[in-house]
């Protein structure tokens, strides 16, 4: 029976064993990376320029500062006290000399609370977890930025091509109309076909206008992500 259980669990173990860690230097390439593809450069710019991504990195810095403060809290828990034994500074005499034999010249002590001793390590571990959560938030943001930018760029390329096709379609419609107009003037084409040619041009113009609007809007959406015009991307 145990053998069959092992055989059942083996595929799951193999799947887990082949799991790979994500290299986040490949999710968003470092800014000093050379020979970067245009799409990857857009991802870099979005990560470096967009305020949302600045905020998530600053949250990580805040978590670091708070961890540093917790590590230093123990210093506030200690209280040092000291005094000079008055019997050692009074005029000499038998009583003073006798008491000086039993009392030290200086008194010094340190006090602290037990609560701080037990609570500080817990707070420290808690804040370490917050730092780790901030790290995970950064990683999540990197994955999100890459997906959103590349999706926006792919959409931009598609709409750019659609706009190009619609522009060619309008040119063809206008050229065909000129040919049909000459044929109509020579009595070789019907009036209905001539009128329909006008209608075809207008429909093609509307399609081109829609394509142009979608294309320009996709360009604006992409530029909002990267913070600069596409023409200025190097």
mmCIF file with all atom_site columns, C-alpha atoms in Angstrom:
data_model
loop_
_atom_site.group_PDB
_atom_site.id
_atom_site.type_symbol
_atom_site.label_atom_id
_atom_site.label_alt_id
_atom_site.label_comp_id
_atom_site.label_asym_id
_atom_site.label_entity_id
_atom_site.label_seq_id
_atom_site.pdbx_PDB_ins_code
_atom_site.Cartn_x
_atom_site.Cartn_y
_atom_site.Cartn_z
_atom_site.occupancy
_atom_site.B_iso_or_equiv
_atom_site.pdbx_formal_charge
_atom_site.auth_seq_id
_atom_site.auth_comp_id
_atom_site.auth_asym_id
_atom_site.auth_atom_id
_atom_site.pdbx_PDB_model_num
ATOM 1   C CA . UNK A 1 1   ? 0.000   0.000  0.000   1.00 0.00 ? 1   UNK A CA 1
ATOM 2   C CA . UNK A 1 2   ? 2.810   2.397  0.897   1.00 0.00 ? 2   UNK A CA 1
ATOM 3   C CA . UNK A 1 3   ? 4.405   1.752  -2.501  1.00 0.00 ? 3   UNK A CA 1
ATOM 4   C CA . UNK A 1 4   ? 1.232   2.852  -4.282  1.00 0.00 ? 4   UNK A CA 1
ATOM 5   C CA . UNK A 1 5   ? 1.053   6.003  -2.203  1.00 0.00 ? 5   UNK A CA 1
ATOM 6   C CA . UNK A 1 6   ? 4.620   6.863  -3.213  1.00 0.00 ? 6   UNK A CA 1
ATOM 7   C CA . UNK A 1 7   ? 3.791   6.276  -6.868  1.00 0.00 ? 7   UNK A CA 1
ATOM 8   C CA . UNK A 1 8   ? 0.782   8.564  -6.509  1.00 0.00 ? 8   UNK A CA 1
ATOM 9   C CA . UNK A 1 9   ? 2.794   11.357 -4.896  1.00 0.00 ? 9   UNK A CA 1
ATOM 10  C CA . UNK A 1 10  ? 5.817   11.108 -7.203  1.00 0.00 ? 10  UNK A CA 1
ATOM 11  C CA . UNK A 1 11  ? 4.382   13.254 -10.056 1.00 0.00 ? 11  UNK A CA 1
ATOM 12  C CA . UNK A 1 12  ? 3.557   16.067 -7.599  1.00 0.00 ? 12  UNK A CA 1
ATOM 13  C CA . UNK A 1 13  ? 7.064   15.907 -6.177  1.00 0.00 ? 13  UNK A CA 1
ATOM 14  C CA . UNK A 1 14  ? 8.530   16.136 -9.660  1.00 0.00 ? 14  UNK A CA 1
ATOM 15  C CA . UNK A 1 15  ? 6.374   19.142 -10.501 1.00 0.00 ? 15  UNK A CA 1
ATOM 16  C CA . UNK A 1 16  ? 7.475   20.888 -7.339  1.00 0.00 ? 16  UNK A CA 1
ATOM 17  C CA . UNK A 1 17  ? 11.101  19.973 -7.940  1.00 0.00 ? 17  UNK A CA 1
ATOM 18  C CA . UNK A 1 18  ? 11.062  21.604 -11.375 1.00 0.00 ? 18  UNK A CA 1
ATOM 19  C CA . UNK A 1 19  ? 9.569   24.876 -10.115 1.00 0.00 ? 19  UNK A CA 1
ATOM 20  C CA . UNK A 1 20  ? 11.712  27.854 -11.058 1.00 0.00 ? 20  UNK A CA 1
ATOM 21  C CA . UNK A 1 21  ? 12.290  31.087 -9.223  1.00 0.00 ? 21  UNK A CA 1
ATOM 22  C CA . UNK A 1 22  ? 11.512  34.298 -11.072 1.00 0.00 ? 22  UNK A CA 1
ATOM 23  C CA . UNK A 1 23  ? 14.488  36.445 -12.032 1.00 0.00 ? 23  UNK A CA 1
ATOM 24  C CA . UNK A 1 24  ? 13.086  39.939 -11.556 1.00 0.00 ? 24  UNK A CA 1
ATOM 25  C CA . UNK A 1 25  ? 16.095  41.434 -13.323 1.00 0.00 ? 25  UNK A CA 1
ATOM 26  C CA . UNK A 1 26  ? 14.586  39.849 -16.422 1.00 0.00 ? 26  UNK A CA 1
ATOM 27  C CA . UNK A 1 27  ? 11.024  40.924 -15.653 1.00 0.00 ? 27  UNK A CA 1
ATOM 28  C CA . UNK A 1 28  ? 12.246  44.530 -15.766 1.00 0.00 ? 28  UNK A CA 1
ATOM 29  C CA . UNK A 1 29  ? 15.754  44.927 -17.100 1.00 0.00 ? 29  UNK A CA 1
ATOM 30  C CA . UNK A 1 30  ? 18.133  47.157 -15.113 1.00 0.00 ? 30  UNK A CA 1
ATOM 31  C CA . UNK A 1 31  ? 18.376  50.716 -16.433 1.00 0.00 ? 31  UNK A CA 1
ATOM 32  C CA . UNK A 1 32  ? 22.040  50.280 -17.385 1.00 0.00 ? 32  UNK A CA 1
ATOM 33  C CA . UNK A 1 33  ? 21.312  47.312 -19.678 1.00 0.00 ? 33  UNK A CA 1
ATOM 34  C CA . UNK A 1 34  ? 22.490  47.963 -23.241 1.00 0.00 ? 34  UNK A CA 1
ATOM 35  C CA . UNK A 1 35  ? 21.001  46.821 -26.573 1.00 0.00 ? 35  UNK A CA 1
ATOM 36  C CA . UNK A 1 36  ? 17.480  46.665 -25.166 1.00 0.00 ? 36  UNK A CA 1
ATOM 37  C CA . UNK A 1 37  ? 14.521  45.940 -27.445 1.00 0.00 ? 37  UNK A CA 1
ATOM 38  C CA . UNK A 1 38  ? 12.061  48.795 -27.891 1.00 0.00 ? 38  UNK A CA 1
ATOM 39  C CA . UNK A 1 39  ? 9.308   46.997 -25.971 1.00 0.00 ? 39  UNK A CA 1
ATOM 40  C CA . UNK A 1 40  ? 11.650  46.247 -23.060 1.00 0.00 ? 40  UNK A CA 1
ATOM 41  C CA . UNK A 1 41  ? 12.740  49.875 -23.018 1.00 0.00 ? 41  UNK A CA 1
ATOM 42  C CA . UNK A 1 42  ? 9.093   50.877 -22.622 1.00 0.00 ? 42  UNK A CA 1
ATOM 43  C CA . UNK A 1 43  ? 8.819   48.571 -19.610 1.00 0.00 ? 43  UNK A CA 1
ATOM 44  C CA . UNK A 1 44  ? 11.934  50.158 -18.085 1.00 0.00 ? 44  UNK A CA 1
ATOM 45  C CA . UNK A 1 45  ? 10.575  53.670 -18.579 1.00 0.00 ? 45  UNK A CA 1
ATOM 46  C CA . UNK A 1 46  ? 7.194   52.792 -17.076 1.00 0.00 ? 46  UNK A CA 1
ATOM 47  C CA . UNK A 1 47  ? 8.867   51.300 -14.004 1.00 0.00 ? 47  UNK A CA 1
ATOM 48  C CA . UNK A 1 48  ? 11.207  54.275 -13.589 1.00 0.00 ? 48  UNK A CA 1
ATOM 49  C CA . UNK A 1 49  ? 8.797   57.121 -14.390 1.00 0.00 ? 49  UNK A CA 1
ATOM 50  C CA . UNK A 1 50  ? 5.284   56.288 -13.205 1.00 0.00 ? 50  UNK A CA 1
ATOM 51  C CA . UNK A 1 51  ? 4.374   57.710 -9.757  1.00 0.00 ? 51  UNK A CA 1
ATOM 52  C CA . UNK A 1 52  ? 2.590   54.494 -8.707  1.00 0.00 ? 52  UNK A CA 1
ATOM 53  C CA . UNK A 1 53  ? 5.850   52.606 -9.013  1.00 0.00 ? 53  UNK A CA 1
ATOM 54  C CA . UNK A 1 54  ? 7.698   55.301 -7.068  1.00 0.00 ? 54  UNK A CA 1
ATOM 55  C CA . UNK A 1 55  ? 5.160   54.880 -4.272  1.00 0.00 ? 55  UNK A CA 1
ATOM 56  C CA . UNK A 1 56  ? 5.604   51.125 -3.923  1.00 0.00 ? 56  UNK A CA 1
ATOM 57  C CA . UNK A 1 57  ? 9.375   51.519 -3.683  1.00 0.00 ? 57  UNK A CA 1
ATOM 58  C CA . UNK A 1 58  ? 9.026   54.271 -1.082  1.00 0.00 ? 58  UNK A CA 1
ATOM 59  C CA . UNK A 1 59  ? 6.777   51.985 0.973   1.00 0.00 ? 59  UNK A CA 1
ATOM 60  C CA . UNK A 1 60  ? 9.689   49.567 1.073   1.00 0.00 ? 60  UNK A CA 1
ATOM 61  C CA . UNK A 1 61  ? 11.982  52.335 2.328   1.00 0.00 ? 61  UNK A CA 1
ATOM 62  C CA . UNK A 1 62  ? 9.476   53.253 5.044   1.00 0.00 ? 62  UNK A CA 1
ATOM 63  C CA . UNK A 1 63  ? 9.372   49.626 6.178   1.00 0.00 ? 63  UNK A CA 1
ATOM 64  C CA . UNK A 1 64  ? 13.179  49.673 6.419   1.00 0.00 ? 64  UNK A CA 1
ATOM 65  C CA . UNK A 1 65  ? 13.138  52.852 8.506   1.00 0.00 ? 65  UNK A CA 1
ATOM 66  C CA . UNK A 1 66  ? 10.560  51.388 10.874  1.00 0.00 ? 66  UNK A CA 1
ATOM 67  C CA . UNK A 1 67  ? 12.646  48.253 11.284  1.00 0.00 ? 67  UNK A CA 1
ATOM 68  C CA . UNK A 1 68  ? 15.681  50.383 12.163  1.00 0.00 ? 68  UNK A CA 1
ATOM 69  C CA . UNK A 1 69  ? 13.644  52.265 14.784  1.00 0.00 ? 69  UNK A CA 1
ATOM 70  C CA . UNK A 1 70  ? 12.471  49.010 16.374  1.00 0.00 ? 70  UNK A CA 1
ATOM 71  C CA . UNK A 1 71  ? 16.024  47.716 16.524  1.00 0.00 ? 71  UNK A CA 1
ATOM 72  C CA . UNK A 1 72  ? 17.012  50.852 18.460  1.00 0.00 ? 72  UNK A CA 1
ATOM 73  C CA . UNK A 1 73  ? 14.063  50.817 20.842  1.00 0.00 ? 73  UNK A CA 1
ATOM 74  C CA . UNK A 1 74  ? 15.941  48.756 23.409  1.00 0.00 ? 74  UNK A CA 1
ATOM 75  C CA . UNK A 1 75  ? 18.222  51.738 24.013  1.00 0.00 ? 75  UNK A CA 1
ATOM 76  C CA . UNK A 1 76  ? 15.244  53.745 25.299  1.00 0.00 ? 76  UNK A CA 1
ATOM 77  C CA . UNK A 1 77  ? 14.382  50.991 27.784  1.00 0.00 ? 77  UNK A CA 1
ATOM 78  C CA . UNK A 1 78  ? 17.573  51.377 29.826  1.00 0.00 ? 78  UNK A CA 1
ATOM 79  C CA . UNK A 1 79  ? 17.811  53.928 32.607  1.00 0.00 ? 79  UNK A CA 1
ATOM 80  C CA . UNK A 1 80  ? 21.225  54.660 34.158  1.00 0.00 ? 80  UNK A CA 1
ATOM 81  C CA . UNK A 1 81  ? 21.494  56.048 37.662  1.00 0.00 ? 81  UNK A CA 1
ATOM 82  C CA . UNK A 1 82  ? 24.548  57.006 39.749  1.00 0.00 ? 82  UNK A CA 1
ATOM 83  C CA . UNK A 1 83  ? 25.572  58.920 42.828  1.00 0.00 ? 83  UNK A CA 1
ATOM 84  C CA . UNK A 1 84  ? 28.664  59.700 44.886  1.00 0.00 ? 84  UNK A CA 1
ATOM 85  C CA . UNK A 1 85  ? 28.609  58.267 48.449  1.00 0.00 ? 85  UNK A CA 1
ATOM 86  C CA . UNK A 1 86  ? 28.212  61.288 50.731  1.00 0.00 ? 86  UNK A CA 1
ATOM 87  C CA . UNK A 1 87  ? 30.115  59.614 53.590  1.00 0.00 ? 87  UNK A CA 1
ATOM 88  C CA . UNK A 1 88  ? 33.246  59.675 51.486  1.00 0.00 ? 88  UNK A CA 1
ATOM 89  C CA . UNK A 1 89  ? 33.131  63.393 50.936  1.00 0.00 ? 89  UNK A CA 1
ATOM 90  C CA . UNK A 1 90  ? 32.280  64.535 54.495  1.00 0.00 ? 90  UNK A CA 1
ATOM 91  C CA . UNK A 1 91  ? 35.074  65.690 56.826  1.00 0.00 ? 91  UNK A CA 1
ATOM 92  C CA . UNK A 1 92  ? 37.143  62.841 58.193  1.00 0.00 ? 92  UNK A CA 1
ATOM 93  C CA . UNK A 1 93  ? 36.024  61.209 61.416  1.00 0.00 ? 93  UNK A CA 1
ATOM 94  C CA . UNK A 1 94  ? 35.554  57.842 63.016  1.00 0.00 ? 94  UNK A CA 1
ATOM 95  C CA . UNK A 1 95  ? 31.930  57.461 61.925  1.00 0.00 ? 95  UNK A CA 1
ATOM 96  C CA . UNK A 1 96  ? 32.601  58.577 58.399  1.00 0.00 ? 96  UNK A CA 1
ATOM 97  C CA . UNK A 1 97  ? 35.625  56.366 58.116  1.00 0.00 ? 97  UNK A CA 1
ATOM 98  C CA . UNK A 1 98  ? 33.692  53.411 59.521  1.00 0.00 ? 98  UNK A CA 1
ATOM 99  C CA . UNK A 1 99  ? 30.772  53.889 57.153  1.00 0.00 ? 99  UNK A CA 1
ATOM 100 C CA . UNK A 1 100 ? 33.085  54.393 54.200  1.00 0.00 ? 100 UNK A CA 1
ATOM 101 C CA . UNK A 1 101 ? 34.350  50.857 54.802  1.00 0.00 ? 101 UNK A CA 1
ATOM 102 C CA . UNK A 1 102 ? 30.862  49.501 54.054  1.00 0.00 ? 102 UNK A CA 1
ATOM 103 C CA . UNK A 1 103 ? 29.659  51.898 51.392  1.00 0.00 ? 103 UNK A CA 1
ATOM 104 C CA . UNK A 1 104 ? 31.385  52.247 48.028  1.00 0.00 ? 104 UNK A CA 1
ATOM 105 C CA . UNK A 1 105 ? 32.531  55.617 46.911  1.00 0.00 ? 105 UNK A CA 1
ATOM 106 C CA . UNK A 1 106 ? 30.284  55.491 43.811  1.00 0.00 ? 106 UNK A CA 1
ATOM 107 C CA . UNK A 1 107 ? 26.834  53.970 43.136  1.00 0.00 ? 107 UNK A CA 1
ATOM 108 C CA . UNK A 1 108 ? 25.824  53.121 39.559  1.00 0.00 ? 108 UNK A CA 1
ATOM 109 C CA . UNK A 1 109 ? 22.890  51.082 38.288  1.00 0.00 ? 109 UNK A CA 1
ATOM 110 C CA . UNK A 1 110 ? 20.940  50.264 35.110  1.00 0.00 ? 110 UNK A CA 1
ATOM 111 C CA . UNK A 1 111 ? 17.206  49.531 35.008  1.00 0.00 ? 111 UNK A CA 1
ATOM 112 C CA . UNK A 1 112 ? 14.987  48.193 32.229  1.00 0.00 ? 112 UNK A CA 1
ATOM 113 C CA . UNK A 1 113 ? 11.510  46.732 31.864  1.00 0.00 ? 113 UNK A CA 1
ATOM 114 C CA . UNK A 1 114 ? 10.891  43.051 31.257  1.00 0.00 ? 114 UNK A CA 1
ATOM 115 C CA . UNK A 1 115 ? 8.096   43.938 28.848  1.00 0.00 ? 115 UNK A CA 1
ATOM 116 C CA . UNK A 1 116 ? 10.552  45.593 26.489  1.00 0.00 ? 116 UNK A CA 1
ATOM 117 C CA . UNK A 1 117 ? 12.836  42.584 26.609  1.00 0.00 ? 117 UNK A CA 1
ATOM 118 C CA . UNK A 1 118 ? 10.054  40.231 25.508  1.00 0.00 ? 118 UNK A CA 1
ATOM 119 C CA . UNK A 1 119 ? 8.107   42.566 23.221  1.00 0.00 ? 119 UNK A CA 1
ATOM 120 C CA . UNK A 1 120 ? 10.973  44.059 21.228  1.00 0.00 ? 120 UNK A CA 1
ATOM 121 C CA . UNK A 1 121 ? 11.989  40.768 19.522  1.00 0.00 ? 121 UNK A CA 1
ATOM 122 C CA . UNK A 1 122 ? 8.340   40.143 18.585  1.00 0.00 ? 122 UNK A CA 1
ATOM 123 C CA . UNK A 1 123 ? 7.954   43.636 17.152  1.00 0.00 ? 123 UNK A CA 1
ATOM 124 C CA . UNK A 1 124 ? 11.230  43.200 15.296  1.00 0.00 ? 124 UNK A CA 1
ATOM 125 C CA . UNK A 1 125 ? 10.095  39.935 13.692  1.00 0.00 ? 125 UNK A CA 1
ATOM 126 C CA . UNK A 1 126 ? 6.773   41.549 12.855  1.00 0.00 ? 126 UNK A CA 1
ATOM 127 C CA . UNK A 1 127 ? 8.467   44.445 11.106  1.00 0.00 ? 127 UNK A CA 1
ATOM 128 C CA . UNK A 1 128 ? 10.798  42.088 9.244   1.00 0.00 ? 128 UNK A CA 1
ATOM 129 C CA . UNK A 1 129 ? 7.680   40.451 7.838   1.00 0.00 ? 129 UNK A CA 1
ATOM 130 C CA . UNK A 1 130 ? 6.405   43.879 6.802   1.00 0.00 ? 130 UNK A CA 1
ATOM 131 C CA . UNK A 1 131 ? 9.670   44.473 4.951   1.00 0.00 ? 131 UNK A CA 1
ATOM 132 C CA . UNK A 1 132 ? 9.239   41.103 3.230   1.00 0.00 ? 132 UNK A CA 1
ATOM 133 C CA . UNK A 1 133 ? 5.665   42.028 2.305   1.00 0.00 ? 133 UNK A CA 1
ATOM 134 C CA . UNK A 1 134 ? 6.940   45.307 0.842   1.00 0.00 ? 134 UNK A CA 1
ATOM 135 C CA . UNK A 1 135 ? 9.443   43.294 -1.213  1.00 0.00 ? 135 UNK A CA 1
ATOM 136 C CA . UNK A 1 136 ? 6.631   41.079 -2.511  1.00 0.00 ? 136 UNK A CA 1
ATOM 137 C CA . UNK A 1 137 ? 4.584   44.176 -3.368  1.00 0.00 ? 137 UNK A CA 1
ATOM 138 C CA . UNK A 1 138 ? 7.500   45.454 -5.451  1.00 0.00 ? 138 UNK A CA 1
ATOM 139 C CA . UNK A 1 139 ? 7.780   42.126 -7.260  1.00 0.00 ? 139 UNK A CA 1
ATOM 140 C CA . UNK A 1 140 ? 4.042   42.068 -7.888  1.00 0.00 ? 140 UNK A CA 1
ATOM 141 C CA . UNK A 1 141 ? 4.203   45.608 -9.245  1.00 0.00 ? 141 UNK A CA 1
ATOM 142 C CA . UNK A 1 142 ? 7.056   44.659 -11.558 1.00 0.00 ? 142 UNK A CA 1
ATOM 143 C CA . UNK A 1 143 ? 5.047   41.789 -13.020 1.00 0.00 ? 143 UNK A CA 1
ATOM 144 C CA . UNK A 1 144 ? 1.971   43.997 -13.365 1.00 0.00 ? 144 UNK A CA 1
ATOM 145 C CA . UNK A 1 145 ? 3.908   46.816 -15.038 1.00 0.00 ? 145 UNK A CA 1
ATOM 146 C CA . UNK A 1 146 ? 5.469   44.424 -17.535 1.00 0.00 ? 146 UNK A CA 1
ATOM 147 C CA . UNK A 1 147 ? 2.104   42.877 -18.430 1.00 0.00 ? 147 UNK A CA 1
ATOM 148 C CA . UNK A 1 148 ? 0.282   46.211 -18.727 1.00 0.00 ? 148 UNK A CA 1
ATOM 149 C CA . UNK A 1 149 ? 2.985   47.919 -20.769 1.00 0.00 ? 149 UNK A CA 1
ATOM 150 C CA . UNK A 1 150 ? 3.510   45.052 -23.195 1.00 0.00 ? 150 UNK A CA 1
ATOM 151 C CA . UNK A 1 151 ? -0.261  44.607 -23.564 1.00 0.00 ? 151 UNK A CA 1
ATOM 152 C CA . UNK A 1 152 ? -0.645  48.332 -24.267 1.00 0.00 ? 152 UNK A CA 1
ATOM 153 C CA . UNK A 1 153 ? 2.239   48.208 -26.746 1.00 0.00 ? 153 UNK A CA 1
ATOM 154 C CA . UNK A 1 154 ? 0.785   45.198 -28.565 1.00 0.00 ? 154 UNK A CA 1
ATOM 155 C CA . UNK A 1 155 ? -2.571  46.962 -28.727 1.00 0.00 ? 155 UNK A CA 1
ATOM 156 C CA . UNK A 1 156 ? -0.846  50.072 -30.068 1.00 0.00 ? 156 UNK A CA 1
ATOM 157 C CA . UNK A 1 157 ? 0.888   48.070 -32.812 1.00 0.00 ? 157 UNK A CA 1
ATOM 158 C CA . UNK A 1 158 ? -2.384  46.387 -33.793 1.00 0.00 ? 158 UNK A CA 1
ATOM 159 C CA . UNK A 1 159 ? -4.310  49.664 -33.976 1.00 0.00 ? 159 UNK A CA 1
ATOM 160 C CA . UNK A 1 160 ? -1.444  51.294 -35.853 1.00 0.00 ? 160 UNK A CA 1
ATOM 161 C CA . UNK A 1 161 ? -1.673  48.545 -38.467 1.00 0.00 ? 161 UNK A CA 1
ATOM 162 C CA . UNK A 1 162 ? -5.461  48.806 -38.643 1.00 0.00 ? 162 UNK A CA 1
ATOM 163 C CA . UNK A 1 163 ? -5.117  52.542 -39.199 1.00 0.00 ? 163 UNK A CA 1
ATOM 164 C CA . UNK A 1 164 ? -2.608  51.911 -41.974 1.00 0.00 ? 164 UNK A CA 1
ATOM 165 C CA . UNK A 1 165 ? -4.939  49.392 -43.648 1.00 0.00 ? 165 UNK A CA 1
ATOM 166 C CA . UNK A 1 166 ? -7.904  51.759 -43.418 1.00 0.00 ? 166 UNK A CA 1
ATOM 167 C CA . UNK A 1 167 ? -5.809  54.560 -44.922 1.00 0.00 ? 167 UNK A CA 1
ATOM 168 C CA . UNK A 1 168 ? -4.942  52.328 -47.875 1.00 0.00 ? 168 UNK A CA 1
ATOM 169 C CA . UNK A 1 169 ? -8.596  51.280 -48.159 1.00 0.00 ? 169 UNK A CA 1
ATOM 170 C CA . UNK A 1 170 ? -9.668  54.923 -48.391 1.00 0.00 ? 170 UNK A CA 1
ATOM 171 C CA . UNK A 1 171 ? -7.063  55.622 -51.068 1.00 0.00 ? 171 UNK A CA 1
ATOM 172 C CA . UNK A 1 172 ? -8.324  52.618 -53.052 1.00 0.00 ? 172 UNK A CA 1
ATOM 173 C CA . UNK A 1 173 ? -11.947 53.724 -52.644 1.00 0.00 ? 173 UNK A CA 1
ATOM 174 C CA . UNK A 1 174 ? -11.125 57.220 -53.869 1.00 0.00 ? 174 UNK A CA 1
ATOM 175 C CA . UNK A 1 175 ? -9.134  55.838 -56.833 1.00 0.00 ? 175 UNK A CA 1
ATOM 176 C CA . UNK A 1 176 ? -11.960 53.470 -57.768 1.00 0.00 ? 176 UNK A CA 1
ATOM 177 C CA . UNK A 1 177 ? -14.444 56.323 -57.544 1.00 0.00 ? 177 UNK A CA 1
ATOM 178 C CA . UNK A 1 178 ? -12.402 58.412 -59.997 1.00 0.00 ? 178 UNK A CA 1
ATOM 179 C CA . UNK A 1 179 ? -12.364 55.507 -62.449 1.00 0.00 ? 179 UNK A CA 1
ATOM 180 C CA . UNK A 1 180 ? -16.113 54.969 -62.012 1.00 0.00 ? 180 UNK A CA 1
ATOM 181 C CA . UNK A 1 181 ? -16.745 58.710 -62.390 1.00 0.00 ? 181 UNK A CA 1
ATOM 182 C CA . UNK A 1 182 ? -14.968 58.760 -65.756 1.00 0.00 ? 182 UNK A CA 1
ATOM 183 C CA . UNK A 1 183 ? -16.935 55.724 -66.837 1.00 0.00 ? 183 UNK A CA 1
ATOM 184 C CA . UNK A 1 184 ? -20.202 57.353 -65.728 1.00 0.00 ? 184 UNK A CA 1
ATOM 185 C CA . UNK A 1 185 ? -19.395 60.535 -67.693 1.00 0.00 ? 185 UNK A CA 1
ATOM 186 C CA . UNK A 1 186 ? -18.835 58.422 -70.787 1.00 0.00 ? 186 UNK A CA 1
ATOM 187 C CA . UNK A 1 187 ? -22.101 56.587 -70.237 1.00 0.00 ? 187 UNK A CA 1
ATOM 188 C CA . UNK A 1 188 ? -20.372 53.328 -69.414 1.00 0.00 ? 188 UNK A CA 1
ATOM 189 C CA . UNK A 1 189 ? -21.509 53.165 -65.781 1.00 0.00 ? 189 UNK A CA 1
ATOM 190 C CA . UNK A 1 190 ? -24.929 53.479 -64.138 1.00 0.00 ? 190 UNK A CA 1
ATOM 191 C CA . UNK A 1 191 ? -26.000 56.328 -61.904 1.00 0.00 ? 191 UNK A CA 1
ATOM 192 C CA . UNK A 1 192 ? -26.717 53.935 -59.038 1.00 0.00 ? 192 UNK A CA 1
ATOM 193 C CA . UNK A 1 193 ? -23.163 52.590 -59.082 1.00 0.00 ? 193 UNK A CA 1
ATOM 194 C CA . UNK A 1 194 ? -21.844 56.135 -59.217 1.00 0.00 ? 194 UNK A CA 1
ATOM 195 C CA . UNK A 1 195 ? -23.898 57.141 -56.143 1.00 0.00 ? 195 UNK A CA 1
ATOM 196 C CA . UNK A 1 196 ? -22.976 53.947 -54.314 1.00 0.00 ? 196 UNK A CA 1
ATOM 197 C CA . UNK A 1 197 ? -19.335 54.784 -54.914 1.00 0.00 ? 197 UNK A CA 1
ATOM 198 C CA . UNK A 1 198 ? -19.830 58.019 -52.972 1.00 0.00 ? 198 UNK A CA 1
ATOM 199 C CA . UNK A 1 199 ? -21.402 56.046 -50.144 1.00 0.00 ? 199 UNK A CA 1
ATOM 200 C CA . UNK A 1 200 ? -18.482 53.615 -50.108 1.00 0.00 ? 200 UNK A CA 1
ATOM 201 C CA . UNK A 1 201 ? -16.016 56.492 -49.825 1.00 0.00 ? 201 UNK A CA 1
ATOM 202 C CA . UNK A 1 202 ? -17.908 57.983 -46.883 1.00 0.00 ? 202 UNK A CA 1
ATOM 203 C CA . UNK A 1 203 ? -18.099 54.644 -45.049 1.00 0.00 ? 203 UNK A CA 1
ATOM 204 C CA . UNK A 1 204 ? -14.396 54.100 -45.639 1.00 0.00 ? 204 UNK A CA 1
ATOM 205 C CA . UNK A 1 205 ? -13.633 57.584 -44.329 1.00 0.00 ? 205 UNK A CA 1
ATOM 206 C CA . UNK A 1 206 ? -15.605 56.847 -41.154 1.00 0.00 ? 206 UNK A CA 1
ATOM 207 C CA . UNK A 1 207 ? -13.775 53.537 -40.694 1.00 0.00 ? 207 UNK A CA 1
ATOM 208 C CA . UNK A 1 208 ? -10.441 55.309 -41.171 1.00 0.00 ? 208 UNK A CA 1
ATOM 209 C CA . UNK A 1 209 ? -11.438 58.022 -38.697 1.00 0.00 ? 209 UNK A CA 1
ATOM 210 C CA . UNK A 1 210 ? -12.373 55.401 -36.074 1.00 0.00 ? 210 UNK A CA 1
ATOM 211 C CA . UNK A 1 211 ? -9.124  53.559 -36.688 1.00 0.00 ? 211 UNK A CA 1
ATOM 212 C CA . UNK A 1 212 ? -7.139  56.788 -36.390 1.00 0.00 ? 212 UNK A CA 1
ATOM 213 C CA . UNK A 1 213 ? -8.875  57.721 -33.120 1.00 0.00 ? 213 UNK A CA 1
ATOM 214 C CA . UNK A 1 214 ? -8.265  54.285 -31.594 1.00 0.00 ? 214 UNK A CA 1
ATOM 215 C CA . UNK A 1 215 ? -4.664  54.376 -32.734 1.00 0.00 ? 215 UNK A CA 1
ATOM 216 C CA . UNK A 1 216 ? -3.994  57.809 -31.234 1.00 0.00 ? 216 UNK A CA 1
ATOM 217 C CA . UNK A 1 217 ? -5.768  56.923 -27.981 1.00 0.00 ? 217 UNK A CA 1
ATOM 218 C CA . UNK A 1 218 ? -3.656  53.775 -27.635 1.00 0.00 ? 218 UNK A CA 1
ATOM 219 C CA . UNK A 1 219 ? -0.562  55.910 -28.159 1.00 0.00 ? 219 UNK A CA 1
ATOM 220 C CA . UNK A 1 220 ? -1.696  58.277 -25.391 1.00 0.00 ? 220 UNK A CA 1
ATOM 221 C CA . UNK A 1 221 ? -2.354  55.353 -23.031 1.00 0.00 ? 221 UNK A CA 1
ATOM 222 C CA . UNK A 1 222 ? 1.127   53.991 -23.645 1.00 0.00 ? 222 UNK A CA 1
ATOM 223 C CA . UNK A 1 223 ? 2.728   57.409 -23.179 1.00 0.00 ? 223 UNK A CA 1
ATOM 224 C CA . UNK A 1 224 ? 0.863   57.814 -19.881 1.00 0.00 ? 224 UNK A CA 1
ATOM 225 C CA . UNK A 1 225 ? 2.576   54.661 -18.647 1.00 0.00 ? 225 UNK A CA 1
ATOM 226 C CA . UNK A 1 226 ? 6.094   55.624 -19.696 1.00 0.00 ? 226 UNK A CA 1
ATOM 227 C CA . UNK A 1 227 ? 5.830   59.350 -18.925 1.00 0.00 ? 227 UNK A CA 1
ATOM 228 C CA . UNK A 1 228 ? 7.254   60.632 -22.231 1.00 0.00 ? 228 UNK A CA 1
ATOM 229 C CA . UNK A 1 229 ? 6.167   60.754 -25.898 1.00 0.00 ? 229 UNK A CA 1
ATOM 230 C CA . UNK A 1 230 ? 6.929   57.637 -27.907 1.00 0.00 ? 230 UNK A CA 1
ATOM 231 C CA . UNK A 1 231 ? 8.983   59.723 -30.305 1.00 0.00 ? 231 UNK A CA 1
ATOM 232 C CA . UNK A 1 232 ? 11.415  60.535 -27.490 1.00 0.00 ? 232 UNK A CA 1
ATOM 233 C CA . UNK A 1 233 ? 12.083  56.934 -26.467 1.00 0.00 ? 233 UNK A CA 1
ATOM 234 C CA . UNK A 1 234 ? 15.743  56.086 -27.059 1.00 0.00 ? 234 UNK A CA 1
#
